[in-house]
Amino acid sequence: MALSSSDYQKNQREWAYPVVPTSSRAFANLESCHLICSHLNAADLCRLSRVSKQWESEASALIWRELPSIAPIASVLQLSSTSLVQHPSALHGKFIQQLARARNRGRLVRKLTITPSDMEPGTARLTVLAIAFKTSVFPFLREAIIFGLPVYHANDLQKVLPGSLAALDVRGADTHAWAFVASRRASLRSLRIEGKTFIPRDVCRRFSDLRAMTEVDMTVPYCPPILPHLARCPSLRVLRLHTGESDMRGTTVAPSQGFRALRRLLVEGRSAAIQARGIIQSLSVLHPLEEVRLENAGAHGTPASMNEDHFMAVLIDIEKHCDPKALRTLVLTPRIPGQASASHKPSDASYLRPLASFSSLETLVLASWNGLALKNADCLAIATCWPHIRVLRLCNLRAGENLPTLHGLVPLADKCPELEELALAVDAQSAAPRLPAHYPRSRSRVKTLAMIGPSPIHGDTVLGAARFLATLFPHLRDISCPDGSPHKRCWADVSDRLAVAHAVAIQTERELATGSREAPDGGVVQSVAHALVKIEQHDATVVAPIGPTRNVNTDVVHQSTMPPPASESSGYDNAVAAMGDVQLTDVQRRSASQQRVDELQKCNAELEKDRASLEKRYRTMNSRLEGDIHGLQHLNADLQKQKTDIEQKYLQVEEERDVLGKQILRLQRDLEETSRNASTNLDALIEQLGKLEQHRDQVEKRCADLERWKGECKQRLQGLVSLG
């Protein structure tokens, strides 16, 4: 179906941007069609599908790729389950076109969601599709999401979903849902199931037959027999278990015989540590496990010391069974118990010892009451053992005990160049250490720093801490602190100073790059630390007492002609009296006032210089903005011209297509007429050939009669001759 000129102009007004074709026949290029369709939403794809059959095929493949319900497919049939059961012959005759259309749409679906409304008795869309089609209407479906599965729809679902389904997501699973999942063992590769019912034991046995399964995500009450059967899946690479408050007792997996393909393990819930130990102990030695996550582990009523023992045992099992070169991510976050159940064991850094050989770690998140009491020497060991670390979060739940100082962060900045996120509890109460003057520019990429726990700091050490952190971490943008911490305000002050220093450094580099400002003191502000020093010097100049008023833009000439009041020189008098109790004369007072006026004049000159620099920068930016506006106007004119050219080319293509269509129709008519004439002539020739065959038979028969008569005449002649 071709668009008229008015319809095309109307659609052009709805498009957000013009499309520049690569050639005059870009709309006939399949690659261009696919590229354009991939950037449109569903509404625009529906409009685009009405342009031509070629565009309809490309747009339909994207429109029907993901369906939020089976209602669009069932609505094509316009049938009810009751009418189909009572009159099955209704599928033939006038409904044959609807069936073909629904099947064509179903072939395009790759991801399908079956909602509770699809299985309601009033609509029964699932039953309609199960009865209307003998085979699955979605033959190429790869992923299905099912919200609940009533028992009376289990058979319908078996008919609707294809046997080649690769991914299945069941929400609100019950006993019938488990049986349905276990029956898809031929092709199922990814399974995500969520429910509140226990897994039946007979269904657990079927999980060992899921030969193609690569990913399992279960959020269900724990069932002890499930782990041994999942361990037999030869292709299982990702295992996620969310068991909540379920308790696991006595489940074992044969050592060195299970989970041979496992690469990622995530366990969450009350018995997460025990479950993880059972899985890790079943692995072979040097198993290439890449990720281990134990989140929200431990029970609320369990003493912290008991949970700590389980977590330490998990780390020891990881050291025994996992390949140090393969493990990339390790997360162990226990539940924080109440104050009454807190552990009273001595604190040390025992959590880090089993992981010392895992040099390929990139993400390490640990929390402990006893095993993460770090010192500065431990920070050096961390940087030495894990040089490729990217995310490091070590939470010592015993806040305020054995905390490393700011100096402990130096090895992390020097030896971990890939570190981007750091969370640690540090003690910044003492003065920040000063780095040597020849300290090289840091290559650290840390962007966020989280101060876990109180992380004590004083207001007197804020400036030193900010300068020290800016030197170590030049890309540091944000420092966070827990809301309940009494030191949150001081750390927020450090974060604000770093943010201002970042803005100043970036602005200075831009001005120096564009030449709108000369380098101060013949140099360049090369880091945030330098910018922070400049800001501190400026703050000290502004805070110092400079006269009776804080307006530095006041004309200093009039001030120099007036003797300052006694209140103005009180600060100066007190300072001199403190040195030696010397009585100031009038001449000395005037000289002091003159010096202060000179300082004000110097400050005013610096401000004038800054004002001139700002005016120069304003003029530069204004001229640049005018140039950008002029360039955008030219670009807009070019786009309008291209839009006009596209409209003309599109109309030409449509005209050529119409002409070609007419020529094709004419050729088809000529071909049909020629075929009919040839068929008629062929029939006439065949008929004439038959008549000629009959005439030839008659002539041959006549010739045979003549030969026989000739023989008889010859015999008679011989008889007459003999008689004579």
XYZ file of C-alpha atoms in Angstrom, residues 174-666:
493
model
C 2.797 -24.677 43.195
C 2.995 -28.468 42.960
C 1.583 -28.571 39.422
C 4.044 -25.913 38.296
C 6.959 -28.007 39.553
C 5.704 -31.011 37.611
C 5.334 -28.877 34.497
C 8.895 -27.541 34.846
C 10.330 -31.018 35.265
C 8.565 -32.172 32.091
C 10.440 -29.565 29.981
C 13.767 -31.351 30.420
C 14.509 -31.736 26.720
C 15.480 -28.168 25.803
C 15.213 -25.976 28.918
C 18.403 -23.977 29.515
C 17.368 -21.215 31.924
C 14.913 -21.628 34.797
C 13.653 -18.981 37.207
C 10.942 -20.091 39.581
C 9.364 -18.367 42.568
C 6.835 -19.814 44.968
C 5.942 -20.646 48.553
C 5.436 -24.420 48.257
C 8.089 -27.050 48.878
C 9.465 -28.983 45.939
C 7.991 -32.513 45.830
C 10.597 -35.236 46.210
C 9.506 -37.078 43.068
C 9.946 -33.844 41.107
C 13.441 -33.347 42.565
C 14.573 -36.567 40.926
C 13.620 -35.247 37.499
C 15.959 -32.266 37.784
C 18.940 -34.544 37.217
C 17.569 -35.142 33.687
C 17.831 -31.455 32.716
C 20.864 -32.081 30.535
C 20.800 -28.702 28.757
C 20.190 -26.560 31.869
C 22.791 -23.777 32.257
C 21.122 -21.379 34.742
C 18.827 -21.963 37.734
C 17.292 -19.232 39.907
C 14.990 -20.492 42.677
C 13.154 -18.413 45.267
C 11.361 -21.157 47.174
C 11.378 -22.855 50.586
C 14.391 -25.111 50.684
C 13.995 -28.813 49.930
C 16.979 -30.983 50.995
C 16.986 -33.432 48.036
C 17.217 -30.689 45.399
C 20.985 -30.052 45.666
C 22.170 -33.623 44.921
C 19.997 -33.741 41.810
C 21.040 -30.289 40.601
C 24.651 -31.371 41.086
C 24.163 -33.974 38.342
C 23.253 -31.389 35.695
C 26.302 -31.489 33.407
C 25.812 -27.993 31.924
C 24.744 -25.982 34.992
C 26.892 -22.812 35.093
C 24.842 -20.370 37.209
C 23.025 -21.316 40.429
C 20.998 -18.852 42.514
C 19.143 -20.018 45.622
C 16.894 -17.721 47.683
C 15.565 -19.856 50.510
C 14.489 -17.134 52.950
C 13.981 -18.417 56.487
C 14.082 -22.088 55.510
C 16.483 -24.190 57.530
C 18.688 -26.829 55.914
C 19.728 -29.868 57.886
C 21.817 -32.838 56.798
C 22.004 -32.326 53.023
C 25.181 -33.711 51.473
C 26.526 -33.902 47.951
C 29.100 -36.464 46.897
C 32.547 -34.789 47.002
C 34.304 -34.028 43.716
C 31.302 -35.341 41.754
C 28.869 -32.451 41.523
C 28.444 -29.138 39.728
C 31.218 -29.830 37.225
C 30.305 -26.838 35.036
C 29.387 -24.393 37.835
C 30.894 -20.918 37.422
C 28.640 -18.578 39.451
C 27.060 -19.305 42.843
C 24.624 -17.040 44.724
C 22.951 -18.200 47.941
C 20.707 -16.000 50.073
C 18.832 -16.852 53.230
C 19.125 -18.126 56.749
C 21.131 -21.246 55.853
C 23.172 -19.656 53.081
C 26.541 -20.505 54.639
C 25.645 -24.174 55.197
C 24.229 -24.514 51.686
C 27.270 -22.839 50.141
C 29.613 -25.137 52.057
C 27.777 -28.210 50.780
C 28.035 -26.971 47.201
C 31.677 -25.861 47.385
C 32.795 -29.072 49.097
C 31.290 -31.087 46.236
C 33.552 -29.333 43.727
C 36.785 -30.800 42.508
C 40.136 -29.319 43.460
C 41.033 -26.141 41.506
C 37.477 -25.819 40.227
C 37.213 -22.700 37.972
C 34.513 -20.965 40.021
C 34.303 -17.291 38.987
C 31.778 -15.758 41.402
C 30.546 -16.564 44.911
C 27.870 -14.497 46.679
C 26.432 -15.181 50.139
C 24.000 -12.406 50.981
C 21.798 -11.822 54.017
C 23.177 -14.993 55.552
C 22.624 -16.187 59.110
C 19.632 -16.216 61.422
C 18.532 -13.325 63.600
C 18.487 -15.427 66.742
C 21.805 -17.179 66.094
C 24.838 -15.877 68.036
C 27.266 -13.923 65.922
C 30.128 -16.247 66.883
C 28.310 -19.241 65.359
C 27.661 -17.364 62.112
C 31.305 -16.235 62.057
C 32.444 -19.861 62.298
C 30.280 -20.818 59.314
C 31.533 -17.896 57.222
C 35.166 -18.631 58.055
C 34.583 -22.261 57.081
C 33.194 -21.087 53.730
C 36.352 -19.065 53.073
C 38.523 -22.072 53.950
C 36.486 -24.283 51.591
C 36.916 -21.710 48.832
C 40.668 -21.795 49.406
C 40.699 -25.609 49.134
C 38.440 -26.158 46.139
C 38.516 -23.026 43.931
C 41.085 -22.050 41.343
C 42.926 -18.880 42.536
C 43.290 -17.660 38.962
C 39.582 -18.017 38.128
C 37.739 -16.412 41.056
C 36.762 -12.821 40.194
C 33.956 -11.904 42.612
C 33.446 -12.781 46.269
C 30.622 -11.280 48.358
C 29.867 -12.388 51.914
C 27.409 -10.164 53.775
C 25.842 -11.636 56.930
C 22.783 -10.355 58.653
C 23.651 -7.860 61.378
C 22.526 -9.459 64.667
C 21.178 -7.584 67.615
C 23.376 -6.092 70.287
C 22.712 -8.988 72.640
C 23.984 -11.568 70.162
C 27.137 -9.713 69.206
C 30.358 -11.700 69.353
C 32.958 -11.107 72.083
C 35.899 -12.897 70.475
C 39.113 -10.940 69.917
C 39.234 -9.172 66.575
C 41.843 -9.829 63.903
C 42.168 -9.929 60.103
C 41.625 -13.678 59.789
C 39.083 -13.299 56.956
C 41.836 -12.181 54.587
C 44.277 -15.052 55.090
C 42.390 -17.773 53.120
C 42.008 -15.364 50.187
C 45.627 -14.251 49.943
C 46.369 -16.509 46.955
C 43.405 -15.294 44.858
C 45.335 -12.652 42.927
C 42.664 -12.299 40.206
C 39.948 -10.954 42.502
C 38.153 -7.923 41.067
C 35.237 -7.534 43.497
C 35.571 -8.278 47.205
C 32.781 -7.459 49.670
C 33.153 -8.802 53.220
C 31.556 -8.000 56.560
C 32.475 -9.507 59.914
C 32.402 -8.949 63.670
C 35.802 -10.533 64.289
C 37.676 -11.156 61.052
C 38.177 -7.675 59.552
C 39.990 -5.696 62.245
C 42.462 -4.088 59.843
C 45.657 -2.176 60.447
C 47.896 -0.219 58.116
C 50.002 -3.326 57.511
C 46.869 -5.223 56.455
C 46.108 -2.539 53.862
C 49.580 -3.077 52.417
C 48.941 -6.833 52.287
C 45.593 -6.245 50.539
C 47.204 -4.094 47.859
C 49.966 -6.669 47.356
C 47.682 -9.721 47.141
C 44.930 -8.243 44.941
C 46.471 -5.779 42.463
C 43.533 -6.121 40.022
C 40.805 -5.285 42.544
C 38.059 -2.953 41.265
C 35.512 -2.954 44.090
C 36.714 -3.346 47.682
C 34.268 -3.166 50.595
C 35.532 -4.408 53.964
C 33.070 -3.757 56.779
C 34.293 -4.189 60.335
C 31.058 -4.433 62.320
C 32.935 -3.702 65.537
C 33.152 -0.016 64.824
C 35.874 1.988 66.490
C 38.315 -0.849 67.201
C 41.689 -1.283 65.488
C 40.980 1.022 62.573
C 43.613 1.866 59.957
C 44.641 5.496 59.546
C 44.657 7.576 56.388
C 48.235 6.507 55.772
C 46.964 2.961 55.222
C 45.269 4.117 52.006
C 48.598 4.902 50.325
C 49.316 1.283 49.223
C 45.802 0.975 47.776
C 46.395 4.067 45.641
C 49.885 2.991 44.547
C 49.426 -0.728 43.866
C 45.757 -0.987 42.813
C 45.426 1.192 39.689
C 42.093 -0.415 38.686
C 40.351 0.255 42.015
C 37.193 2.346 41.448
C 35.045 1.819 44.558
C 36.437 1.650 48.081
C 34.539 1.161 51.348
C 36.566 1.051 54.515
C 36.514 2.245 58.118
C 39.454 4.584 58.827
C 40.597 6.693 61.748
C 41.201 10.310 60.652
C 41.381 11.882 64.110
C 45.122 12.451 63.935
C 46.677 14.928 61.536
C 46.803 13.661 57.971
C 50.308 12.538 56.953
C 52.124 14.768 54.506
C 53.329 13.122 51.342
C 56.865 13.903 50.139
C 57.316 16.774 47.717
C 58.548 14.430 44.989
C 55.482 12.167 45.328
C 54.401 11.260 41.762
C 50.933 11.962 40.468
C 48.626 9.126 41.501
C 47.233 6.768 38.861
C 44.361 5.672 41.076
C 40.865 5.654 39.549
C 38.869 5.617 42.801
C 35.655 7.597 42.288
C 33.617 6.760 45.391
C 34.808 6.305 48.964
C 32.455 4.996 51.650
C 33.393 5.461 55.281
C 31.886 2.395 56.928
C 31.036 2.704 60.599
C 31.816 5.829 62.609
C 35.229 6.453 60.904
C 36.184 9.133 63.463
C 37.425 12.534 62.293
C 37.795 15.975 63.932
C 36.951 19.342 62.461
C 40.603 20.361 62.792
C 41.720 17.565 60.463
C 39.150 18.156 57.704
C 41.461 20.313 55.566
C 44.393 17.937 55.918
C 42.230 14.900 55.150
C 40.748 16.578 52.064
C 44.186 17.542 50.757
C 45.567 14.058 51.450
C 42.649 12.256 49.742
C 42.782 14.627 46.762
C 46.453 13.767 46.272
C 45.951 10.011 46.601
C 42.704 9.762 44.603
C 42.607 12.500 41.923
C 39.293 11.173 40.515
C 37.515 10.971 43.883
C 34.102 12.658 43.592
C 32.034 11.477 46.532
C 32.633 10.444 50.142
C 29.686 8.843 51.910
C 29.134 8.091 55.572
C 26.298 6.272 57.391
C 23.394 8.453 58.463
C 23.706 7.544 62.117
C 27.408 8.349 62.335
C 28.369 11.302 64.590
C 31.096 12.221 62.105
C 28.855 12.454 59.052
C 29.016 16.261 58.983
C 32.823 16.360 58.950
C 33.051 13.816 56.139
C 30.405 15.757 54.225
C 32.633 18.824 54.590
C 35.564 16.854 53.153
C 33.387 15.695 50.254
C 32.200 19.256 49.548
C 35.758 20.572 49.475
C 36.776 17.853 47.036
C 33.788 18.650 44.803
C 34.669 22.366 44.723
C 38.306 21.544 44.029
C 37.247 19.291 41.134
C 35.146 22.068 39.625
C 37.981 24.598 39.956
C 40.538 22.219 38.446
C 38.301 21.353 35.492
C 37.437 24.998 34.836
C 41.095 26.033 35.006
C 42.131 23.304 32.587
C 39.418 24.412 30.165
C 40.526 28.031 30.352
C 44.158 27.094 29.838
C 43.242 24.819 26.921
C 41.252 27.575 25.175
C 43.855 30.264 25.946
C 41.330 32.503 27.703
C 43.498 32.574 30.831
C 47.217 32.565 31.473
C 48.767 29.968 33.726
C 49.144 31.333 37.272
C 52.750 31.766 38.404
C 53.946 30.407 35.107
C 52.527 26.923 35.818
C 49.418 24.811 35.322
C 46.956 23.532 37.923
C 47.655 19.863 37.279
C 45.572 18.160 39.952
C 42.708 18.550 42.358
C 45.217 18.800 45.208
C 46.738 21.939 43.660
C 43.264 23.419 43.218
C 42.453 22.603 46.830
C 45.597 24.426 47.991
C 44.607 27.491 45.928
C 41.132 27.456 47.468
C 42.564 27.245 50.983
C 44.876 30.196 50.296
C 41.943 32.188 48.934
C 39.841 31.293 51.987
C 42.644 32.425 54.305
C 42.891 35.765 52.465
C 39.156 36.340 52.669
C 38.884 35.364 56.332
C 41.791 37.636 57.474
C 40.689 41.034 58.964
C 41.077 43.728 56.324
C 39.314 46.793 57.774
C 36.033 48.169 59.009
C 34.028 46.608 56.196
C 34.200 43.288 54.332
C 33.420 44.872 50.932
C 36.787 44.678 49.171
C 35.427 46.552 46.160
C 35.177 49.843 48.198
C 37.307 52.723 46.870
C 40.490 52.541 48.980
C 41.612 56.114 48.116
C 39.077 57.653 50.502
C 40.073 55.225 53.244
C 43.705 56.295 53.025
C 42.815 59.931 53.703
C 40.824 59.180 56.859
C 42.467 57.989 60.081
C 41.024 54.652 61.133
C 38.961 54.525 64.333
C 40.320 52.860 67.398
C 38.127 49.846 66.869
C 39.748 49.205 63.495
C 43.253 48.828 64.898
C 42.255 46.808 67.949
C 43.331 43.551 66.374
C 46.660 44.976 65.367
C 47.178 46.562 68.856
C 46.445 43.293 70.591
C 48.895 41.447 68.356
C 51.726 43.919 69.009
C 50.957 44.101 72.731
C 51.168 40.359 72.930
C 54.647 40.496 71.424
C 56.136 42.968 73.854
C 53.590 45.345 75.385
C 54.939 48.202 73.273
C 52.925 51.435 73.265
C 52.057 52.508 69.726
C 52.631 56.080 68.680
C 50.492 57.982 66.222
C 53.128 57.547 63.518
C 53.141 53.819 64.021
C 49.360 53.728 63.863
C 49.421 55.654 60.598
C 52.021 53.311 59.137
C 49.936 50.312 60.142
C 46.852 51.873 58.571
C 48.842 52.674 55.439
C 49.992 49.064 55.201
C 46.411 47.893 55.509
C 45.339 50.337 52.786
C 48.140 49.008 50.571
C 46.872 45.493 51.138
C 43.362 46.567 50.171
C 44.671 48.250 47.024
C 46.573 45.098 46.104
C 43.475 42.981 46.695
C 41.410 45.421 44.641
C 43.959 45.168 41.810
C 43.742 41.381 41.885
C 39.958 41.592 41.755
C 40.152 43.975 38.801
C 42.458 41.517 37.074
C 39.999 38.703 37.742
C 37.143 40.888 36.473
C 39.058 41.605 33.256
C 39.751 37.899 32.869
C 36.070 37.109 33.373
C 35.061 39.751 30.825
C 37.541 38.303 28.329
C 36.194 34.842 28.997
C 32.630 36.116 28.584
C 33.448 37.691 25.233
C 35.178 34.515 24.094
C 32.262 32.327 25.129
C 29.767 34.769 23.592
C 31.573 34.750 20.253
C 31.833 30.977 20.411
C 28.125 30.710 21.177
C 27.275 32.975 18.251
C 29.437 30.808 16.015
C 27.673 27.688 17.266
C 24.275 29.280 16.636
C 25.344 30.253 13.127
C 26.587 26.718 12.504
C 23.349 25.224 13.811
C 21.356 27.499 11.523
C 23.379 26.282 8.542
C 22.933 22.702 9.712
C 19.180 23.237 10.066
C 19.023 24.636 6.539
C 20.946 21.618 5.257
C 18.581 19.298 7.096
C 15.566 21.036 5.592
C 17.128 20.671 2.158
C 17.839 17.006 2.796
C 14.271 16.556 3.990
C 12.961 18.070 0.749
C 15.283 15.849 -1.287
C 14.112 12.793 0.627
C 10.473 13.683 -0.047
C 11.173 14.062 -3.757
C 13.174 10.840 -3.887
C 10.468 9.011 -2.006
C 7.803 10.248 -4.417
C 9.999 9.221 -7.345
C 10.487 5.785 -5.833
C 6.745 5.433 -5.312
C 6.062 6.490 -8.899
C 8.664 4.069 -10.207
C 7.173 1.345 -8.054
C 3.695 2.058 -9.403
C 5.012 2.020 -12.986
C 6.856 -1.222 -12.357
C 3.751 -2.671 -10.759
C 1.671 -1.800 -13.814
C 4.314 -3.276 -16.111
C 4.368 -6.435 -14.040
C 0.568 -6.704 -14.244
C 0.685 -6.131 -18.002
